[in-house]
Amino acid sequence: MSFEPGPANSQPFSAGIHLQPQLDVIEWLPPAAAERLRLLRQRAADAHRLIPEFETVREASTRKIEAANELKRLTDHPQDFGFNLKPDDPRVKTAIMHLEKMTADLKRLTELREVRTAAWHAASAALAACESWLRDGKPHGTTLEEVETEPPKLNKGEDVLSGIERFRRSVRELRADLHRIASAPFPSSYAKAQMRAQVEALARRGAPSVSRLVELDGPVDFQTQTLTSEVHAERRSLAFTETADALALVAWLHRDALIAALDREISTEADDKAALTHEARQKAEAEVHCDLLAVERDECALVWTA
């Protein structure tokens, strides 16, 4: 039996799958920021390389166990397959010294691994936070620009870490200010104007029509509203019904009394000393956001220094 050679094919084999290279978030950064991200990556990689390998720690643990077993063999009774040597025997003393050395070596490696693993986790956390924000947190449709600012100044007797904590306290205070601004009530005058407009709209909507009564001897037409509800059964569905618009009718019938009653309620509920108008709210928020951006930039500069 023989085989005939197949036709020559100069085209490389293709399975029809086209793999796109994964986008690196560093490509979205301006040159200076991209270099900083490269340095963060290098820092994390260097920190990982400094961690003693697991195999090295395992070998040290094995040597300690072997040293402990050797000491046990020297001091055990012959019925336990030992030599029953006394503690002052030179061989026992040598075995004890060897075990102490192996124990110290293992402890040193274990502690070094823990410390350097913590340092690697810290470096990796900073890197992961930056890359995660670039990948998932950056607002859509925005571009990143380099901003040059003056280096933050430390207070007298303050180190870098204390400065970072000071800026972080300022950030928390500014965010509390934003919450206070967002939670501020609106002035009673604004609330009363809004209420009047709502009641007026309800009154207009609820006005009955007597046209059919006057022109055609028909009924008075009261305004209605369509209600929708969800029916929970074997299969969910929607139900619709039409009913009289009672709230609008009351607003039409007792408009002035309703406005007066709501005026009293607003006056009782309002806190004009703490109130902010829309304009004042926007201005205050803009000022706090400006301060927050400056403080966060100073914080980031000190974090990079650290």
Short mmCIF file of N, CA, C and O in Angstrom, two decimals, residues 1-133:
data_model
loop_
_atom_site.label_atom_id
_atom_site.label_comp_id
_atom_site.label_asym_id
_atom_site.label_seq_id
_atom_site.Cartn_x
_atom_site.Cartn_y
_atom_site.Cartn_z
N MET A 1 0.87 -1.18 0.00
CA MET A 1 0.00 0.00 0.00
C MET A 1 0.90 1.22 0.00
O MET A 1 1.91 1.28 0.68
N SER A 2 0.50 2.23 -0.76
CA SER A 2 1.29 3.46 -0.82
C SER A 2 0.37 4.66 -0.66
O SER A 2 -0.83 4.56 -0.88
N PHE A 3 0.95 5.78 -0.30
CA PHE A 3 0.18 7.02 -0.12
C PHE A 3 0.63 8.04 -1.15
O PHE A 3 1.83 8.23 -1.38
N GLU A 4 -0.34 8.69 -1.75
CA GLU A 4 -0.04 9.75 -2.71
C GLU A 4 0.09 11.07 -1.95
O GLU A 4 -0.72 11.38 -1.08
N PRO A 5 1.08 11.85 -2.29
CA PRO A 5 1.20 13.15 -1.60
C PRO A 5 0.03 14.07 -1.95
O PRO A 5 -0.47 14.05 -3.08
N GLY A 6 -0.44 14.81 -0.97
CA GLY A 6 -1.55 15.73 -1.19
C GLY A 6 -1.08 16.96 -1.95
O GLY A 6 0.12 17.17 -2.14
N PRO A 7 -2.03 17.76 -2.42
CA PRO A 7 -1.68 18.97 -3.18
C PRO A 7 -0.97 19.97 -2.29
O PRO A 7 -1.26 20.09 -1.10
N ALA A 8 -0.02 20.62 -2.87
CA ALA A 8 0.72 21.64 -2.12
C ALA A 8 -0.20 22.81 -1.79
O ALA A 8 -1.01 23.24 -2.62
N ASN A 9 -0.11 23.33 -0.57
CA ASN A 9 -0.95 24.45 -0.14
C ASN A 9 -0.07 25.46 0.57
O ASN A 9 0.45 25.18 1.65
N SER A 10 0.10 26.59 -0.07
CA SER A 10 0.98 27.61 0.52
C SER A 10 0.26 28.42 1.60
O SER A 10 0.87 29.22 2.28
N GLN A 11 -1.10 28.23 1.74
CA GLN A 11 -1.86 29.01 2.71
C GLN A 11 -1.74 28.37 4.09
O GLN A 11 -1.85 27.16 4.23
N PRO A 12 -1.52 29.14 5.13
CA PRO A 12 -1.45 28.56 6.48
C PRO A 12 -2.80 28.06 6.92
O PRO A 12 -3.85 28.52 6.45
N PHE A 13 -2.79 27.11 7.84
CA PHE A 13 -4.04 26.55 8.36
C PHE A 13 -4.79 27.62 9.16
O PHE A 13 -4.20 28.37 9.93
N SER A 14 -6.08 27.69 8.98
CA SER A 14 -6.91 28.65 9.72
C SER A 14 -8.18 27.96 10.16
O SER A 14 -8.82 27.26 9.38
N ALA A 15 -8.53 28.14 11.43
CA ALA A 15 -9.76 27.55 11.95
C ALA A 15 -10.93 28.51 11.82
O ALA A 15 -12.03 28.22 12.29
N GLY A 16 -10.68 29.67 11.26
CA GLY A 16 -11.78 30.63 11.10
C GLY A 16 -12.03 31.48 12.32
O GLY A 16 -13.03 32.19 12.40
N ILE A 17 -11.16 31.43 13.33
CA ILE A 17 -11.35 32.22 14.55
C ILE A 17 -10.37 33.38 14.52
O ILE A 17 -9.17 33.18 14.35
N HIS A 18 -10.88 34.56 14.66
CA HIS A 18 -10.05 35.75 14.65
C HIS A 18 -10.02 36.33 16.06
O HIS A 18 -11.03 36.81 16.55
N LEU A 19 -8.89 36.26 16.73
CA LEU A 19 -8.77 36.75 18.09
C LEU A 19 -8.28 38.18 18.08
O LEU A 19 -7.25 38.50 17.49
N GLN A 20 -9.06 39.04 18.76
CA GLN A 20 -8.65 40.43 18.87
C GLN A 20 -7.79 40.60 20.11
O GLN A 20 -8.10 40.08 21.17
N PRO A 21 -6.67 41.30 19.99
CA PRO A 21 -5.85 41.52 21.18
C PRO A 21 -6.62 42.32 22.23
O PRO A 21 -7.38 43.24 21.89
N GLN A 22 -6.47 41.93 23.49
CA GLN A 22 -7.19 42.60 24.56
C GLN A 22 -6.65 44.02 24.73
O GLN A 22 -5.45 44.24 24.74
N LEU A 23 -7.58 44.98 24.88
CA LEU A 23 -7.19 46.37 25.01
C LEU A 23 -6.53 46.61 26.36
O LEU A 23 -7.04 46.18 27.39
N ASP A 24 -5.41 47.26 26.36
CA ASP A 24 -4.72 47.61 27.59
C ASP A 24 -5.17 49.01 28.00
O ASP A 24 -5.09 49.96 27.22
N VAL A 25 -5.65 49.15 29.24
CA VAL A 25 -6.18 50.45 29.70
C VAL A 25 -5.11 51.53 29.68
O VAL A 25 -5.44 52.73 29.68
N ILE A 26 -3.87 51.14 29.66
CA ILE A 26 -2.80 52.14 29.64
C ILE A 26 -2.84 52.98 28.37
O ILE A 26 -2.35 54.11 28.34
N GLU A 27 -3.46 52.45 27.32
CA GLU A 27 -3.55 53.17 26.05
C GLU A 27 -4.48 54.38 26.15
O GLU A 27 -4.45 55.26 25.30
N TRP A 28 -5.34 54.42 27.18
CA TRP A 28 -6.25 55.56 27.34
C TRP A 28 -5.60 56.73 28.06
O TRP A 28 -6.19 57.79 28.15
N LEU A 29 -4.40 56.52 28.58
CA LEU A 29 -3.78 57.53 29.43
C LEU A 29 -2.84 58.44 28.65
O LEU A 29 -2.19 58.00 27.71
N PRO A 30 -2.75 59.69 29.08
CA PRO A 30 -1.72 60.57 28.53
C PRO A 30 -0.33 60.03 28.88
O PRO A 30 -0.20 59.21 29.81
N PRO A 31 0.71 60.46 28.19
CA PRO A 31 2.05 59.86 28.39
C PRO A 31 2.53 59.82 29.83
O PRO A 31 3.01 58.79 30.30
N ALA A 32 2.44 60.93 30.56
CA ALA A 32 2.96 60.95 31.93
C ALA A 32 2.19 60.00 32.83
O ALA A 32 2.77 59.29 33.66
N ALA A 33 0.86 59.98 32.68
CA ALA A 33 0.05 59.08 33.50
C ALA A 33 0.30 57.62 33.12
O ALA A 33 0.32 56.73 33.99
N ALA A 34 0.51 57.37 31.83
CA ALA A 34 0.80 56.00 31.40
C ALA A 34 2.11 55.51 32.01
O ALA A 34 2.23 54.35 32.43
N GLU A 35 3.09 56.41 32.09
CA GLU A 35 4.37 56.03 32.70
C GLU A 35 4.20 55.69 34.17
O GLU A 35 4.81 54.75 34.70
N ARG A 36 3.33 56.42 34.85
CA ARG A 36 3.09 56.13 36.27
C ARG A 36 2.41 54.78 36.44
O ARG A 36 2.72 54.04 37.38
N LEU A 37 1.50 54.47 35.55
CA LEU A 37 0.85 53.16 35.64
C LEU A 37 1.85 52.04 35.37
O LEU A 37 1.81 50.99 36.02
N ARG A 38 2.77 52.27 34.43
CA ARG A 38 3.84 51.27 34.19
C ARG A 38 4.68 51.08 35.44
O ARG A 38 5.06 49.96 35.78
N LEU A 39 4.98 52.18 36.14
CA LEU A 39 5.77 52.08 37.37
C LEU A 39 5.01 51.33 38.46
O LEU A 39 5.60 50.57 39.23
N LEU A 40 3.67 51.56 38.53
CA LEU A 40 2.86 50.80 39.49
C LEU A 40 2.90 49.31 39.17
O LEU A 40 3.02 48.47 40.08
N ARG A 41 2.80 48.98 37.89
CA ARG A 41 2.87 47.57 37.50
C ARG A 41 4.24 46.98 37.85
O ARG A 41 4.32 45.85 38.33
N GLN A 42 5.29 47.74 37.59
CA GLN A 42 6.62 47.25 37.90
C GLN A 42 6.81 47.06 39.40
O GLN A 42 7.42 46.10 39.84
N ARG A 43 6.25 47.99 40.18
CA ARG A 43 6.35 47.89 41.64
C ARG A 43 5.67 46.63 42.14
O ARG A 43 6.22 45.90 42.98
N ALA A 44 4.47 46.34 41.61
CA ALA A 44 3.76 45.13 42.04
C ALA A 44 4.52 43.87 41.62
O ALA A 44 4.63 42.91 42.38
N ALA A 45 5.07 43.90 40.40
CA ALA A 45 5.83 42.73 39.92
C ALA A 45 7.09 42.52 40.75
O ALA A 45 7.43 41.39 41.11
N ASP A 46 7.79 43.62 41.07
CA ASP A 46 9.00 43.50 41.89
C ASP A 46 8.67 42.99 43.28
O ASP A 46 9.41 42.16 43.84
N ALA A 47 7.58 43.47 43.86
CA ALA A 47 7.19 43.03 45.20
C ALA A 47 6.87 41.53 45.20
O ALA A 47 7.17 40.82 46.15
N HIS A 48 6.27 41.06 44.11
CA HIS A 48 5.93 39.64 44.02
C HIS A 48 7.19 38.79 43.90
O HIS A 48 7.28 37.70 44.50
N ARG A 49 8.17 39.28 43.16
CA ARG A 49 9.41 38.51 42.99
C ARG A 49 10.20 38.39 44.28
O ARG A 49 10.99 37.47 44.45
N LEU A 50 10.02 39.33 45.20
CA LEU A 50 10.76 39.31 46.46
C LEU A 50 10.19 38.32 47.48
O LEU A 50 10.82 38.05 48.51
N ILE A 51 9.01 37.79 47.21
CA ILE A 51 8.41 36.84 48.15
C ILE A 51 9.13 35.51 48.04
O ILE A 51 9.29 34.97 46.94
N PRO A 52 9.59 34.94 49.18
CA PRO A 52 10.21 33.61 49.12
C PRO A 52 9.25 32.60 48.51
O PRO A 52 8.06 32.58 48.84
N GLU A 53 9.74 31.77 47.62
CA GLU A 53 8.89 30.81 46.95
C GLU A 53 8.37 29.77 47.94
O GLU A 53 9.01 29.46 48.95
N PHE A 54 7.20 29.25 47.62
CA PHE A 54 6.57 28.26 48.50
C PHE A 54 7.48 27.04 48.65
O PHE A 54 7.58 26.47 49.75
N GLU A 55 8.15 26.65 47.59
CA GLU A 55 9.02 25.48 47.64
C GLU A 55 10.17 25.70 48.62
O GLU A 55 10.59 24.78 49.33
N THR A 56 10.69 26.93 48.67
CA THR A 56 11.77 27.24 49.60
C THR A 56 11.30 27.10 51.04
O THR A 56 12.01 26.54 51.89
N VAL A 57 10.08 27.60 51.32
CA VAL A 57 9.53 27.48 52.67
C VAL A 57 9.25 26.02 53.00
O VAL A 57 9.50 25.56 54.12
N ARG A 58 8.75 25.29 52.03
CA ARG A 58 8.45 23.87 52.26
C ARG A 58 9.73 23.08 52.58
O ARG A 58 9.75 22.23 53.47
N GLU A 59 10.80 23.39 51.86
CA GLU A 59 12.06 22.70 52.12
C GLU A 59 12.59 23.03 53.51
O GLU A 59 13.12 22.16 54.21
N ALA A 60 12.44 24.29 53.94
CA ALA A 60 12.88 24.68 55.29
C ALA A 60 12.05 23.95 56.34
O ALA A 60 12.58 23.51 57.37
N SER A 61 10.75 23.81 56.07
CA SER A 61 9.89 23.08 57.00
C SER A 61 10.30 21.60 57.07
O SER A 61 10.32 21.00 58.16
N THR A 62 10.65 21.04 55.92
CA THR A 62 11.08 19.64 55.89
C THR A 62 12.36 19.45 56.68
O THR A 62 12.53 18.47 57.43
N ARG A 63 13.32 20.39 56.54
CA ARG A 63 14.59 20.29 57.27
C ARG A 63 14.36 20.40 58.78
O ARG A 63 15.04 19.71 59.57
N LYS A 64 13.41 21.23 59.19
CA LYS A 64 13.11 21.33 60.62
C LYS A 64 12.52 20.02 61.14
O LYS A 64 12.89 19.54 62.22
N ILE A 65 11.61 19.44 60.36
CA ILE A 65 11.00 18.16 60.77
C ILE A 65 12.06 17.07 60.86
O ILE A 65 12.08 16.26 61.80
N GLU A 66 12.97 17.05 59.90
CA GLU A 66 14.03 16.05 59.90
C GLU A 66 14.95 16.23 61.11
O GLU A 66 15.38 15.26 61.75
N ALA A 67 15.24 17.50 61.44
CA ALA A 67 16.09 17.76 62.61
C ALA A 67 15.39 17.33 63.89
O ALA A 67 16.02 16.77 64.81
N ALA A 68 14.09 17.59 63.98
CA ALA A 68 13.33 17.17 65.17
C ALA A 68 13.29 15.65 65.27
O ALA A 68 13.42 15.08 66.37
N ASN A 69 13.13 14.99 64.15
CA ASN A 69 13.10 13.52 64.15
C ASN A 69 14.46 12.94 64.55
O ASN A 69 14.53 11.93 65.27
N GLU A 70 15.54 13.59 64.08
CA GLU A 70 16.87 13.11 64.44
C GLU A 70 17.13 13.25 65.94
O GLU A 70 17.68 12.35 66.58
N LEU A 71 16.71 14.38 66.52
CA LEU A 71 16.87 14.55 67.97
C LEU A 71 16.04 13.53 68.73
O LEU A 71 16.51 12.96 69.74
N LYS A 72 14.84 13.29 68.25
CA LYS A 72 13.98 12.30 68.90
C LYS A 72 14.61 10.91 68.82
O LYS A 72 14.57 10.14 69.79
N ARG A 73 15.22 10.59 67.69
CA ARG A 73 15.84 9.27 67.53
C ARG A 73 17.01 9.10 68.49
O ARG A 73 17.25 8.02 69.04
N LEU A 74 17.75 10.17 68.72
CA LEU A 74 18.89 10.08 69.63
C LEU A 74 18.47 9.92 71.09
O LEU A 74 19.15 9.27 71.88
N THR A 75 17.36 10.52 71.48
CA THR A 75 16.97 10.53 72.89
C THR A 75 15.91 9.49 73.23
O THR A 75 15.67 9.23 74.42
N ASP A 76 15.25 8.91 72.24
CA ASP A 76 14.20 7.93 72.53
C ASP A 76 14.80 6.65 73.15
O ASP A 76 15.98 6.31 72.94
N HIS A 77 13.94 5.92 73.85
CA HIS A 77 14.31 4.63 74.44
C HIS A 77 14.50 3.61 73.32
O HIS A 77 13.87 3.71 72.27
N PRO A 78 15.37 2.63 73.54
CA PRO A 78 15.59 1.61 72.50
C PRO A 78 14.31 0.91 72.06
O PRO A 78 14.20 0.50 70.89
N GLN A 79 13.34 0.78 72.98
CA GLN A 79 12.09 0.12 72.57
C GLN A 79 11.33 0.94 71.54
O GLN A 79 10.46 0.44 70.85
N ASP A 80 11.66 2.24 71.45
CA ASP A 80 11.08 3.11 70.42
C ASP A 80 12.08 3.34 69.29
O ASP A 80 11.98 4.34 68.56
N PHE A 81 13.03 2.42 69.18
CA PHE A 81 14.04 2.47 68.14
C PHE A 81 14.98 3.67 68.29
O PHE A 81 15.49 4.20 67.30
N GLY A 82 15.20 4.10 69.54
CA GLY A 82 16.10 5.20 69.79
C GLY A 82 17.40 4.74 70.42
O GLY A 82 17.60 3.56 70.70
N PHE A 83 18.30 5.72 70.67
CA PHE A 83 19.61 5.41 71.25
C PHE A 83 19.67 5.73 72.75
O PHE A 83 20.68 5.46 73.39
N ASN A 84 18.63 6.35 73.26
CA ASN A 84 18.53 6.65 74.69
C ASN A 84 19.73 7.44 75.19
O ASN A 84 20.28 7.18 76.27
N LEU A 85 20.15 8.45 74.39
CA LEU A 85 21.30 9.28 74.80
C LEU A 85 20.85 10.34 75.79
O LEU A 85 19.72 10.84 75.74
N LYS A 86 21.72 10.71 76.70
CA LYS A 86 21.44 11.70 77.72
C LYS A 86 21.52 13.11 77.12
O LYS A 86 22.21 13.34 76.12
N PRO A 87 20.84 14.07 77.79
CA PRO A 87 20.86 15.45 77.27
C PRO A 87 22.25 16.06 77.18
O PRO A 87 22.48 16.95 76.36
N ASP A 88 23.19 15.59 78.02
CA ASP A 88 24.53 16.18 77.98
C ASP A 88 25.46 15.48 76.98
O ASP A 88 26.64 15.83 76.88
N ASP A 89 24.91 14.53 76.23
CA ASP A 89 25.70 13.85 75.22
C ASP A 89 26.02 14.84 74.09
O ASP A 89 25.14 15.58 73.63
N PRO A 90 27.27 14.90 73.63
CA PRO A 90 27.65 15.85 72.56
C PRO A 90 26.78 15.72 71.31
O PRO A 90 26.46 16.72 70.66
N ARG A 91 26.41 14.48 70.98
CA ARG A 91 25.58 14.28 69.79
C ARG A 91 24.18 14.89 69.99
O ARG A 91 23.59 15.45 69.06
N VAL A 92 23.64 14.78 71.21
CA VAL A 92 22.33 15.37 71.50
C VAL A 92 22.43 16.90 71.46
O VAL A 92 21.55 17.59 70.90
N LYS A 93 23.51 17.43 72.05
CA LYS A 93 23.69 18.88 72.03
C LYS A 93 23.81 19.40 70.60
O LYS A 93 23.22 20.45 70.24
N THR A 94 24.52 18.68 69.76
CA THR A 94 24.65 19.09 68.36
C THR A 94 23.30 19.03 67.65
O THR A 94 22.96 19.93 66.86
N ALA A 95 22.52 17.98 67.95
CA ALA A 95 21.19 17.85 67.32
C ALA A 95 20.26 18.96 67.76
O ALA A 95 19.45 19.48 66.96
N ILE A 96 20.38 19.35 69.07
CA ILE A 96 19.53 20.44 69.57
C ILE A 96 19.89 21.75 68.88
O ILE A 96 19.02 22.52 68.46
N MET A 97 21.18 22.02 68.74
CA MET A 97 21.62 23.24 68.07
C MET A 97 21.15 23.26 66.60
O MET A 97 20.71 24.29 66.08
N HIS A 98 21.23 22.09 65.98
CA HIS A 98 20.80 22.01 64.57
C HIS A 98 19.29 22.25 64.47
O HIS A 98 18.83 22.96 63.55
N LEU A 99 18.52 21.68 65.40
CA LEU A 99 17.07 21.89 65.38
C LEU A 99 16.73 23.36 65.62
O LEU A 99 15.84 23.92 64.95
N GLU A 100 17.43 23.99 66.55
CA GLU A 100 17.19 25.42 66.80
C GLU A 100 17.49 26.25 65.56
O GLU A 100 16.76 27.20 65.25
N LYS A 101 18.55 25.90 64.87
CA LYS A 101 18.90 26.64 63.64
C LYS A 101 17.84 26.44 62.57
O LYS A 101 17.42 27.39 61.89
N MET A 102 17.39 25.19 62.38
CA MET A 102 16.36 24.92 61.38
C MET A 102 15.04 25.62 61.74
O MET A 102 14.31 26.12 60.86
N THR A 103 14.72 25.65 63.05
CA THR A 103 13.49 26.34 63.50
C THR A 103 13.59 27.83 63.22
O THR A 103 12.63 28.46 62.75
N ALA A 104 14.76 28.42 63.53
CA ALA A 104 14.95 29.86 63.29
C ALA A 104 14.89 30.17 61.79
O ALA A 104 14.32 31.19 61.38
N ASP A 105 15.49 29.31 60.98
CA ASP A 105 15.45 29.52 59.52
C ASP A 105 14.02 29.50 59.01
O ASP A 105 13.63 30.33 58.18
N LEU A 106 13.24 28.52 59.49
CA LEU A 106 11.84 28.42 59.04
C LEU A 106 11.04 29.63 59.49
O LEU A 106 10.24 30.19 58.72
N LYS A 107 11.26 30.05 60.74
CA LYS A 107 10.54 31.22 61.25
C LYS A 107 10.90 32.46 60.43
O LYS A 107 10.02 33.27 60.07
N ARG A 108 12.19 32.63 60.14
CA ARG A 108 12.62 33.79 59.36
C ARG A 108 11.98 33.79 57.98
O ARG A 108 11.46 34.81 57.52
N LEU A 109 11.97 32.64 57.32
CA LEU A 109 11.37 32.55 55.99
C LEU A 109 9.86 32.79 56.04
O LEU A 109 9.30 33.47 55.17
N THR A 110 9.21 32.22 57.05
CA THR A 110 7.76 32.38 57.17
C THR A 110 7.39 33.84 57.39
O THR A 110 6.46 34.37 56.76
N GLU A 111 8.09 34.49 58.31
CA GLU A 111 7.81 35.90 58.59
C GLU A 111 8.13 36.77 57.38
O GLU A 111 7.37 37.70 57.06
N LEU A 112 9.23 36.45 56.70
CA LEU A 112 9.59 37.22 55.51
C LEU A 112 8.53 37.05 54.42
O LEU A 112 8.16 38.03 53.74
N ARG A 113 8.04 35.85 54.27
CA ARG A 113 7.00 35.60 53.27
C ARG A 113 5.73 36.38 53.61
O ARG A 113 5.09 36.96 52.73
N GLU A 114 5.36 36.42 54.90
CA GLU A 114 4.15 37.14 55.30
C GLU A 114 4.31 38.64 55.06
O GLU A 114 3.39 39.29 54.53
N VAL A 115 5.46 39.19 55.46
CA VAL A 115 5.69 40.63 55.30
C VAL A 115 5.70 41.02 53.82
O VAL A 115 5.07 42.00 53.40
N ARG A 116 6.43 40.24 53.02
CA ARG A 116 6.54 40.60 51.60
C ARG A 116 5.25 40.31 50.83
O ARG A 116 4.95 40.99 49.85
N THR A 117 4.49 39.32 51.29
CA THR A 117 3.19 39.08 50.67
C THR A 117 2.25 40.25 50.95
O THR A 117 1.50 40.69 50.06
N ALA A 118 2.30 40.78 52.19
CA ALA A 118 1.48 41.95 52.52
C ALA A 118 1.88 43.15 51.68
O ALA A 118 1.02 43.91 51.19
N ALA A 119 3.19 43.34 51.47
CA ALA A 119 3.66 44.45 50.64
C ALA A 119 3.21 44.28 49.19
O ALA A 119 2.81 45.25 48.52
N TRP A 120 3.25 43.05 48.71
CA TRP A 120 2.78 42.78 47.34
C TRP A 120 1.28 43.03 47.21
O TRP A 120 0.83 43.62 46.24
N HIS A 121 0.50 42.61 48.23
CA HIS A 121 -0.94 42.86 48.20
C HIS A 121 -1.23 44.35 48.18
O HIS A 121 -2.15 44.80 47.49
N ALA A 122 -0.47 45.12 48.97
CA ALA A 122 -0.68 46.57 48.99
C ALA A 122 -0.38 47.19 47.64
O ALA A 122 -1.15 48.01 47.12
N ALA A 123 0.74 46.80 47.04
CA ALA A 123 1.10 47.33 45.72
C ALA A 123 0.09 46.89 44.67
O ALA A 123 -0.30 47.67 43.79
N SER A 124 -0.36 45.65 44.75
CA SER A 124 -1.32 45.13 43.79
C SER A 124 -2.68 45.80 43.95
O SER A 124 -3.40 46.01 42.97
N ALA A 125 -3.05 46.12 45.21
CA ALA A 125 -4.35 46.76 45.44
C ALA A 125 -4.39 48.14 44.79
O ALA A 125 -5.40 48.52 44.16
N ALA A 126 -3.31 48.90 44.93
CA ALA A 126 -3.26 50.22 44.28
C ALA A 126 -3.35 50.09 42.77
O ALA A 126 -4.08 50.83 42.10
N LEU A 127 -2.63 49.13 42.23
CA LEU A 127 -2.65 48.91 40.78
C LEU A 127 -4.04 48.47 40.33
O LEU A 127 -4.57 48.98 39.33
N ALA A 128 -4.64 47.53 41.06
CA ALA A 128 -5.97 47.03 40.68
C ALA A 128 -7.01 48.15 40.74
O ALA A 128 -7.92 48.22 39.90
N ALA A 129 -6.91 49.02 41.75
CA ALA A 129 -7.87 50.12 41.87
C ALA A 129 -7.77 51.06 40.67
O ALA A 129 -8.80 51.48 40.10
N CYS A 130 -6.55 51.37 40.25
CA CYS A 130 -6.37 52.25 39.09
C CYS A 130 -6.91 51.61 37.81
O CYS A 130 -7.66 52.23 37.05
N GLU A 131 -6.55 50.35 37.59
CA GLU A 131 -6.97 49.69 36.35
C GLU A 131 -8.47 49.43 36.34
O GLU A 131 -9.11 49.52 35.29
N SER A 132 -9.05 49.11 37.49
CA SER A 132 -10.49 48.89 37.54
C SER A 132 -11.25 50.17 37.23
O SER A 132 -12.26 50.16 36.52
N TRP A 133 -10.76 51.30 37.77
CA TRP A 133 -11.44 52.56 37.49
C TRP A 133 -11.32 52.91 36.01
O TRP A 133 -12.30 53.36 35.40
#
